[in-house]
PDB file of C-alpha atoms in Angstrom:
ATOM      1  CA  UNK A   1     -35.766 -25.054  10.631  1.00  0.00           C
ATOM      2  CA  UNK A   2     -38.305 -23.280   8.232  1.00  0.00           C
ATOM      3  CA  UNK A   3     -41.374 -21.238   8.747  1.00  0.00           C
ATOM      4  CA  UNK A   4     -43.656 -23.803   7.694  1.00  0.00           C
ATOM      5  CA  UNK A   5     -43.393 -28.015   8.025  1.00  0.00           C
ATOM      6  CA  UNK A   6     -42.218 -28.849   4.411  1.00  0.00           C
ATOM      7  CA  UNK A   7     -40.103 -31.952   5.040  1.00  0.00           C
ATOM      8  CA  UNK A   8     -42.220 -33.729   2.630  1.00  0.00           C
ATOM      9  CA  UNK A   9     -40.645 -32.115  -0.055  1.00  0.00           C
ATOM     10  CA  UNK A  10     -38.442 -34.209  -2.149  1.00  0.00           C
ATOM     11  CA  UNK A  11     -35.140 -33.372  -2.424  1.00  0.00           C
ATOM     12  CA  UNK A  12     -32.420 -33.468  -5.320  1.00  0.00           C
ATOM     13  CA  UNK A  13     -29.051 -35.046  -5.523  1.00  0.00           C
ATOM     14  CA  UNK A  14     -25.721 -33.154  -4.052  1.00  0.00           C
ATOM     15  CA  UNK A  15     -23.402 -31.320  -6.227  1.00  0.00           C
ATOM     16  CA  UNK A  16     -20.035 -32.657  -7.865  1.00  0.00           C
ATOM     17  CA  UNK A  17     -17.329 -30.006  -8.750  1.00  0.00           C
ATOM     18  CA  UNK A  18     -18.483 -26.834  -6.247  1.00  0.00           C
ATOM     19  CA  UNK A  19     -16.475 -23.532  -6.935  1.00  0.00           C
ATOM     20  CA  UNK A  20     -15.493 -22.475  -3.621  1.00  0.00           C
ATOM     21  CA  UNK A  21     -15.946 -18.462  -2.196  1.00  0.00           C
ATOM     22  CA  UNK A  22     -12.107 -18.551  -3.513  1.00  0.00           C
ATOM     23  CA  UNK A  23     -13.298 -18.946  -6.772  1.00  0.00           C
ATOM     24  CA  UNK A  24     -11.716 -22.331  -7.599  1.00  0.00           C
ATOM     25  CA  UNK A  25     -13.539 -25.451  -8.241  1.00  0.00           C
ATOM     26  CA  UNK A  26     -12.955 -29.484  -6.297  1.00  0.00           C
ATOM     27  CA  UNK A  27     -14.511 -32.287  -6.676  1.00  0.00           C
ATOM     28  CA  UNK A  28     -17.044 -32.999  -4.221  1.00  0.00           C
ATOM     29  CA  UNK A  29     -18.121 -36.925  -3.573  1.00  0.00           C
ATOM     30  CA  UNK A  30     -20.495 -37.728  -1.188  1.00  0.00           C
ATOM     31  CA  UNK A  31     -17.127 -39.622   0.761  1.00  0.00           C
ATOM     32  CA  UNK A  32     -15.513 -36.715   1.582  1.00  0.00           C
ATOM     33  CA  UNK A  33     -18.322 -34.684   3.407  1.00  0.00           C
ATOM     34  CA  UNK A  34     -17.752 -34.758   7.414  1.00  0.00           C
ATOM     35  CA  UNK A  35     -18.906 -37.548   9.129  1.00  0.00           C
ATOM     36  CA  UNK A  36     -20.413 -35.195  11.761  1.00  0.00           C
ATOM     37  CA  UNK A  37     -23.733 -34.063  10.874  1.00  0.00           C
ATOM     38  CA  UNK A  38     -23.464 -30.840  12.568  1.00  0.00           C
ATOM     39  CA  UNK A  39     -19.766 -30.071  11.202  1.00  0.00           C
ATOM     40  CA  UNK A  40     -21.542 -31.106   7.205  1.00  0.00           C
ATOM     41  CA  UNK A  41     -24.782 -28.520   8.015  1.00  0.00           C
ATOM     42  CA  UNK A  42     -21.791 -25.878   9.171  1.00  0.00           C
ATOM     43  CA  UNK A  43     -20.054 -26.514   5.848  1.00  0.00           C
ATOM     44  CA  UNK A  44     -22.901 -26.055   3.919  1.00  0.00           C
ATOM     45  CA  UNK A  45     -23.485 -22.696   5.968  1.00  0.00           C
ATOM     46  CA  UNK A  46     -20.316 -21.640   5.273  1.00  0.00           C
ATOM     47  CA  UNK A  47     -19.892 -22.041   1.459  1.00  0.00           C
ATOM     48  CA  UNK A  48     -22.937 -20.286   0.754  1.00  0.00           C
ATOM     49  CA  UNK A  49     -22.482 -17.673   3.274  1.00  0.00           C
ATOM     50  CA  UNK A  50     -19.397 -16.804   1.492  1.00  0.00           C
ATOM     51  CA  UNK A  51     -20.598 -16.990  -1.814  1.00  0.00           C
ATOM     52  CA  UNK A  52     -23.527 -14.436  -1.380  1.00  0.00           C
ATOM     53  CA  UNK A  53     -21.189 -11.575   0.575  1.00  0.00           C
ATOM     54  CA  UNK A  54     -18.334 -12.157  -2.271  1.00  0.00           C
ATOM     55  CA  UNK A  55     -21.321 -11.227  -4.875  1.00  0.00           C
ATOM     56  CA  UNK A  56     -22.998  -8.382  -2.841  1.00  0.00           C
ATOM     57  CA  UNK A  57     -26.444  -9.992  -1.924  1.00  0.00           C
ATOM     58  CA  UNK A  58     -28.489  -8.856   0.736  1.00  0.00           C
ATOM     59  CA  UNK A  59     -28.398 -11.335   3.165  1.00  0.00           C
ATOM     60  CA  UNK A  60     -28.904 -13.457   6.682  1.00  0.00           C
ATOM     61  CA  UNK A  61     -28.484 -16.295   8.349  1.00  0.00           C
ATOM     62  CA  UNK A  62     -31.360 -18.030  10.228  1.00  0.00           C
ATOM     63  CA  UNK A  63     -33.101 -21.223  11.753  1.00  0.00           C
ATOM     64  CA  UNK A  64     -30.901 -23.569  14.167  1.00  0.00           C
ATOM     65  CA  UNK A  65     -27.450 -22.297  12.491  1.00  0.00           C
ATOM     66  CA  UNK A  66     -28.301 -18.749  13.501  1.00  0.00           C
ATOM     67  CA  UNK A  67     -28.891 -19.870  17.111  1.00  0.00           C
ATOM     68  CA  UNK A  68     -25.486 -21.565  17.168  1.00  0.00           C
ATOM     69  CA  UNK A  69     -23.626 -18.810  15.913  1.00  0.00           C
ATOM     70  CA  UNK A  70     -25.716 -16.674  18.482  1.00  0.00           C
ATOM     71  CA  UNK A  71     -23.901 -19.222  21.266  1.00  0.00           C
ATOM     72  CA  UNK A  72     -26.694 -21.800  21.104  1.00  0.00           C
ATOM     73  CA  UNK A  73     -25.824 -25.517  21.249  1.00  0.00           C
ATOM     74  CA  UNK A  74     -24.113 -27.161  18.075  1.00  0.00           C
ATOM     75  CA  UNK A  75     -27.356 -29.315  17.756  1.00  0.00           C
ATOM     76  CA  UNK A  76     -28.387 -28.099  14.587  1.00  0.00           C
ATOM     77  CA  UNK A  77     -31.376 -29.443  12.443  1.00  0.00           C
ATOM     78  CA  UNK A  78     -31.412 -31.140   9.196  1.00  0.00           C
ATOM     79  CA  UNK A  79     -31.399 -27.835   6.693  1.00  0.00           C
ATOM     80  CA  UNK A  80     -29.259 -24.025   6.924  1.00  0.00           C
ATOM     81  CA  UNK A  81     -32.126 -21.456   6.361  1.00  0.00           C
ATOM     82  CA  UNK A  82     -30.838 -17.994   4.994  1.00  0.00           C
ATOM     83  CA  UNK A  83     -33.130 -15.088   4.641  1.00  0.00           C
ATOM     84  CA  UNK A  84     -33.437 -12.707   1.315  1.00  0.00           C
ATOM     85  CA  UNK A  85     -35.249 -10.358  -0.076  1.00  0.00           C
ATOM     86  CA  UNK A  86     -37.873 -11.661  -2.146  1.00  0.00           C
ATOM     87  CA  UNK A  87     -37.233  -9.295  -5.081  1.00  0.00           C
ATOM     88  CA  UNK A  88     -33.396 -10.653  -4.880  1.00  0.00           C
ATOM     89  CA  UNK A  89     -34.529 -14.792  -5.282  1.00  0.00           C
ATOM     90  CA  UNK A  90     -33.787 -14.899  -8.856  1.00  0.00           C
ATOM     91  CA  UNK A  91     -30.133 -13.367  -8.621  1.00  0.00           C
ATOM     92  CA  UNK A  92     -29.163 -14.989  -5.660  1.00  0.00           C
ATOM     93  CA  UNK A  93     -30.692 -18.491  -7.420  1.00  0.00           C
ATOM     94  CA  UNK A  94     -28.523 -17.924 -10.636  1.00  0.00           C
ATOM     95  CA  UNK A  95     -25.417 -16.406  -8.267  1.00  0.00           C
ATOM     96  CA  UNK A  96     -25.459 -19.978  -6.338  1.00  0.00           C
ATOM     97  CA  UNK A  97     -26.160 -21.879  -9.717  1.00  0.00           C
ATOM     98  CA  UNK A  98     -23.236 -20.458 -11.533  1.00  0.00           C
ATOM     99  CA  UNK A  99     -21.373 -21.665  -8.082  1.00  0.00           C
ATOM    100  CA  UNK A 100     -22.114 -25.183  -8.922  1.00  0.00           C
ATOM    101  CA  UNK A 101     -25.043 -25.378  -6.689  1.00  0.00           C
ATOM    102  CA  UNK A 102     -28.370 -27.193  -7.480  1.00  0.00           C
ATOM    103  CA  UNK A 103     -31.228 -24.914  -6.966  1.00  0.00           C
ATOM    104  CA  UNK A 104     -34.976 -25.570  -7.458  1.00  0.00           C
ATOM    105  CA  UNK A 105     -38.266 -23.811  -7.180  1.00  0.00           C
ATOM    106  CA  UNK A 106     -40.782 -26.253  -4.730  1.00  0.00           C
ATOM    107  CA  UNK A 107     -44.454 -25.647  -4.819  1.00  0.00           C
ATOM    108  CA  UNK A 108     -44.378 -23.461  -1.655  1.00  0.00           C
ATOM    109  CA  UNK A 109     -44.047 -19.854  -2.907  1.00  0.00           C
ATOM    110  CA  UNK A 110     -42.065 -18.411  -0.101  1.00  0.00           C
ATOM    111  CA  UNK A 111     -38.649 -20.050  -0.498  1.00  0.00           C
ATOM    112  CA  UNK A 112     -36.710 -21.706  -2.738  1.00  0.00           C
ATOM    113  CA  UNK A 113     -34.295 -24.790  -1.871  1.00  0.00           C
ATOM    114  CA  UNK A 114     -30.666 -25.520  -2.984  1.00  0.00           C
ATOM    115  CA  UNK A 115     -28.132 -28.707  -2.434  1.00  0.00           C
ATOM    116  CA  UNK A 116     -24.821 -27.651  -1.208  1.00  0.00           C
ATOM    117  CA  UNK A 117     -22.279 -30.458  -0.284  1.00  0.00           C
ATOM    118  CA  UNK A 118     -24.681 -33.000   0.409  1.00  0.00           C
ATOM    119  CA  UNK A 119     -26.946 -30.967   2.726  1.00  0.00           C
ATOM    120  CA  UNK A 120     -30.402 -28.963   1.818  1.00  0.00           C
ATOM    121  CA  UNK A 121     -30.667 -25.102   1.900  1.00  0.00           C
ATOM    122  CA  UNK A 122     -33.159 -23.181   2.285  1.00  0.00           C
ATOM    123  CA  UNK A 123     -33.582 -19.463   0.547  1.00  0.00           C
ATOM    124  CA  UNK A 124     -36.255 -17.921   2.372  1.00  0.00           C
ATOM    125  CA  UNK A 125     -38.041 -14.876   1.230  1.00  0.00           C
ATOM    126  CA  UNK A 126     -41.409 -14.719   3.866  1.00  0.00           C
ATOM    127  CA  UNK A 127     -40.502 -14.920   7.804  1.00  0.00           C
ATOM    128  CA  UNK A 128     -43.219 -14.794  10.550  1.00  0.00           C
ATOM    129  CA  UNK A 129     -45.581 -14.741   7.522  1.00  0.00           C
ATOM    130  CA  UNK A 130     -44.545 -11.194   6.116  1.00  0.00           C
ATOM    131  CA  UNK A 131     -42.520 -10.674   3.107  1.00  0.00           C
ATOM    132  CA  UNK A 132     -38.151 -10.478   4.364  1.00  0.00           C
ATOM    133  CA  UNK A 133     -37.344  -6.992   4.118  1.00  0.00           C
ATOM    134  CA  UNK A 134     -34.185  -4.302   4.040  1.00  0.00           C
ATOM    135  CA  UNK A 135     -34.766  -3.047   7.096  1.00  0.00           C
ATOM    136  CA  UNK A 136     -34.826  -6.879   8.783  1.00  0.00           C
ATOM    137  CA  UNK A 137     -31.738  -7.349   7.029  1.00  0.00           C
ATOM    138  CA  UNK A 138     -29.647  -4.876   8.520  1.00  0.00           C
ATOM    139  CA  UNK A 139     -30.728  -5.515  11.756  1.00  0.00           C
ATOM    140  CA  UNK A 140     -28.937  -9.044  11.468  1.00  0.00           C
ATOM    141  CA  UNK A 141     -25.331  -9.230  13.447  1.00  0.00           C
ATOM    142  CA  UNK A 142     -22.138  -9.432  11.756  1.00  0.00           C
ATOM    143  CA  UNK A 143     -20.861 -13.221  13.218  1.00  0.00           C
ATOM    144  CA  UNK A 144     -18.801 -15.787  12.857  1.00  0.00           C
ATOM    145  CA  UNK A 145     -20.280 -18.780  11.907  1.00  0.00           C
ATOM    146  CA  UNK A 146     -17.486 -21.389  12.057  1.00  0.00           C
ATOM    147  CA  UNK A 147     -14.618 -19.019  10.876  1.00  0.00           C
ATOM    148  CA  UNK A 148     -16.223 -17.792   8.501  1.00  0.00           C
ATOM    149  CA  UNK A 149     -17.963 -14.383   9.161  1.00  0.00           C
ATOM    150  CA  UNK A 150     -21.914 -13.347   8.127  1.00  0.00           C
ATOM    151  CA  UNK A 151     -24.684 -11.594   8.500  1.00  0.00           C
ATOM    152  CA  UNK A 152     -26.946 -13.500  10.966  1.00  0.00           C
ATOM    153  CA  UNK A 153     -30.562 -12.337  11.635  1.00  0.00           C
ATOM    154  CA  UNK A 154     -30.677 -10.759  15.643  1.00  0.00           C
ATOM    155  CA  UNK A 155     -32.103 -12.810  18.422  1.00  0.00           C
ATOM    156  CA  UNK A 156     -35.136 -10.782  18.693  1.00  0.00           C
ATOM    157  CA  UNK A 157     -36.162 -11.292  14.901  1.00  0.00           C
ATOM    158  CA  UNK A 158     -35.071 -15.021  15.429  1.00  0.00           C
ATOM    159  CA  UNK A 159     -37.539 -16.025  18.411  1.00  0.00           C
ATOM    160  CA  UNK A 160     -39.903 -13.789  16.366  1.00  0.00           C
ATOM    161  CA  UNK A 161     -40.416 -15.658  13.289  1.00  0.00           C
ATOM    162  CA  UNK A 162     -40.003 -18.708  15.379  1.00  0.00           C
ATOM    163  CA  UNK A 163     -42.951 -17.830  17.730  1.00  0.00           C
ATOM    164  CA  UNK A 164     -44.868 -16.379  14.357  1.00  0.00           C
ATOM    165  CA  UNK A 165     -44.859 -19.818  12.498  1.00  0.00           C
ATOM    166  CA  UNK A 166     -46.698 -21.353  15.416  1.00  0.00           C
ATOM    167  CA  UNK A 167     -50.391 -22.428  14.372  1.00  0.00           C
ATOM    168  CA  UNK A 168     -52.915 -25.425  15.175  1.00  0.00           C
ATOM    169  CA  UNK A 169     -50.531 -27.592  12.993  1.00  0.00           C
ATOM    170  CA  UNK A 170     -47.050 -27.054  13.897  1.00  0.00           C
ATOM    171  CA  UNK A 171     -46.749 -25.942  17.596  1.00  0.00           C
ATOM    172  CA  UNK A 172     -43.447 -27.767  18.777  1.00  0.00           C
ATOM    173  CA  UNK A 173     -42.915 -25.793  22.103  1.00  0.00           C
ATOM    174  CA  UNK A 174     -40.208 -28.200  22.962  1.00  0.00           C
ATOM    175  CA  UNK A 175     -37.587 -27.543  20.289  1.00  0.00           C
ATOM    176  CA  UNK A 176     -37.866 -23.851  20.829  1.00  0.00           C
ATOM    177  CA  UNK A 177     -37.502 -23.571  24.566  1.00  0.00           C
ATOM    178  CA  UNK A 178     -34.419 -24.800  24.885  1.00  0.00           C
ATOM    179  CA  UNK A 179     -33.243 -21.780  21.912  1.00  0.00           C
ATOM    180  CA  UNK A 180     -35.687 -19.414  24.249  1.00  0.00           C
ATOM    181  CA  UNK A 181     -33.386 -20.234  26.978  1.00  0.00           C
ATOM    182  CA  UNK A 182     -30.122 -19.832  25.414  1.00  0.00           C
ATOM    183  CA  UNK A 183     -31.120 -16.318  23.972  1.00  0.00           C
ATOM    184  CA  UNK A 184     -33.766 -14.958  26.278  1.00  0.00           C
ATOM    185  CA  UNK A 185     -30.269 -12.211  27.375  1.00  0.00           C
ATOM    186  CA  UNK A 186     -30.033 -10.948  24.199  1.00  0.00           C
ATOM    187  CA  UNK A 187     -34.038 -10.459  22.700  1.00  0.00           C
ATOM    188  CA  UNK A 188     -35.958  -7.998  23.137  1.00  0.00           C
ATOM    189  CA  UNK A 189     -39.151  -9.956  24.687  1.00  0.00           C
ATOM    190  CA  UNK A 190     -41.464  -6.430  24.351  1.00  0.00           C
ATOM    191  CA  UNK A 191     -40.706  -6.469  20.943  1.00  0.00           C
ATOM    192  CA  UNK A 192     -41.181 -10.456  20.025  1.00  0.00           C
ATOM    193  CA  UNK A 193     -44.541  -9.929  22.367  1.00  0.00           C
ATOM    194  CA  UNK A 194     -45.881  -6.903  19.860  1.00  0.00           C
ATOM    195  CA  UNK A 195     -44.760  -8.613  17.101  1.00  0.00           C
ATOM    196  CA  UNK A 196     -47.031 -11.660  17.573  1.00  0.00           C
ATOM    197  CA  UNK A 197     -49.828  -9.432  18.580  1.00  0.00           C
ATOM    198  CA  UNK A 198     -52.753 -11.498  20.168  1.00  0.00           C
ATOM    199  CA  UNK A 199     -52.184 -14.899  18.542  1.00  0.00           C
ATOM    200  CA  UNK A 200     -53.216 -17.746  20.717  1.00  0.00           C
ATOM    201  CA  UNK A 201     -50.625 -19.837  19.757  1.00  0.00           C
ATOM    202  CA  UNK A 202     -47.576 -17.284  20.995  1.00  0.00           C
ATOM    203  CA  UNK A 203     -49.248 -16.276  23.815  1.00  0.00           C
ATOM    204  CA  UNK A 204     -49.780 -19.645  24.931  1.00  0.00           C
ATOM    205  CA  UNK A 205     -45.831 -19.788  24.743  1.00  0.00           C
ATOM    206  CA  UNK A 206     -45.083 -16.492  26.851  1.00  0.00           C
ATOM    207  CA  UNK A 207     -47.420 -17.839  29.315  1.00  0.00           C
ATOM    208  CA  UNK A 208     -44.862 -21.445  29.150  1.00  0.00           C
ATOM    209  CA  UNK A 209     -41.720 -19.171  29.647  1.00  0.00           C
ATOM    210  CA  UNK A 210     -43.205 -17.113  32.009  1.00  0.00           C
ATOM    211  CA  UNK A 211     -43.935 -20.061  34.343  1.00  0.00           C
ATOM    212  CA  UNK A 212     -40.966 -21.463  33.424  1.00  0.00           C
ATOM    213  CA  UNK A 213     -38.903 -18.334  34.757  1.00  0.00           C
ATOM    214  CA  UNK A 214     -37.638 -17.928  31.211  1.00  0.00           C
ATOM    215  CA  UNK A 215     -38.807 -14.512  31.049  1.00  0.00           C
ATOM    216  CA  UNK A 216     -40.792 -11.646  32.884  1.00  0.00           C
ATOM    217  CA  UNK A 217     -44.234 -11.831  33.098  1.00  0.00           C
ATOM    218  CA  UNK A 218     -46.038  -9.736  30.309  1.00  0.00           C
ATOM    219  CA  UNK A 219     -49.043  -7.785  30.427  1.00  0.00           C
ATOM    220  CA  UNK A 220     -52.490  -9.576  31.392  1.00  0.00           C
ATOM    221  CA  UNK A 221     -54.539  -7.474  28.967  1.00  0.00           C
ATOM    222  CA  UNK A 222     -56.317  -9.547  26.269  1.00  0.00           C
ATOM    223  CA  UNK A 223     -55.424 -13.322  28.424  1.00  0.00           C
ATOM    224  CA  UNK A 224     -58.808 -14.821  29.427  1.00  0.00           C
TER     225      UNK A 224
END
């Protein structure tokens, strides 16, 4: 789950001989990577989740394996998203590539994309179209993400740059309800709703979840 659609993006071949966050390096064939598709997008999660906190980076966990470790469903999507600072992409690209880890610069210019244990990673710099900063960072939640604990971007920031990343192009309402519903509790709905500002394509969401009896209706100011 990215901010933009990029799934026609080709991507590279896995990685043989990963050092693990212990510091120790195993083989890696294709063969041995879980059957589940979930459990292999966890794994992936987890290895470089541990490798960034062992080496200090500024970190956080987003897209679908953010929502899980927030309590959503184990229904995760077909990449692990982690947020960084855009002025820390070229460390944390030569931190995972001393790791073992395949990383490559695609033509967008607001991520870059790795291959951990079979399974595509994305390093995003540029959430709900503004730059990822300190201060988003340490809002994030300390969690465990199977076992193994991380920074994982809040709820509220979540739906944000979900919500944000909605345009004429890519406006999938239906694979962000059901992660509406799961969190609505825990975000802050006055603060997604400012974030997004007047833009149609939110709006037209609140309206959805407010009909829905997701949420509390919002202000009327500015809705023809």
């Amino acid at each position: 789950m990215t901010q933009h659609a990029d799934d026609d993006v080709e991507r590279h071949g896995g990685v043989a001989g990963l050092r693990l966050a212990t510091g120790t390096t195993v083989d890696a064939p294709a063969a041995s990577l879980p059957v589940d598709r979930n459990q292999a997008i966890l794994e992936a999660a987890k290895q470089v989740g541990a490798i960034l906190k062992r080496e200090g980076h500024a970190f956080a966990l987003a897209g679908s394996v953010a929502v899980y470790a927030h309590g959503g469903a184990q229904n995760l999507q077909h990449d692990v998203d982690f947020a960084i600072r855009p002025e820390d992409a070229q460390a944390v690209a030569e931190t995972l590539r001393e790791a073992g880890i395949t990383v490559r610069t695609p033509p967008e210019d607001w991520l870059l994309k790795a291959d951990c244990l079979g399974q595509q990673v994305d390093l995003i710099f540029e959430l709900a179209h503004q730059p990822v900063t300190t201060e988003l960072l340490a809002r994030a939640d300390d969690l465990s993400v199977d076992s193994v604990f991380m920074p994982v971007l809040s709820p509220t920031d979540l739906l944000h740059s979900l919500l944000s990343a909605f345009s004429e192009h890519h406006c999938d309402f239906g694979a962000v309800l059901p992660i509406a519903r799961t969190l609505r509790e825990k975000v802050d709905w006055d603060a997604v709703r400012r974030g997004c500002g007047n833009a149609p394509m939110p709006d037209a969401f609140f309206y959805f979840l407010e009909r829905l009896e997701v949420i509390e209706p919002g202000p009327k100011e500015g809705r023809s």
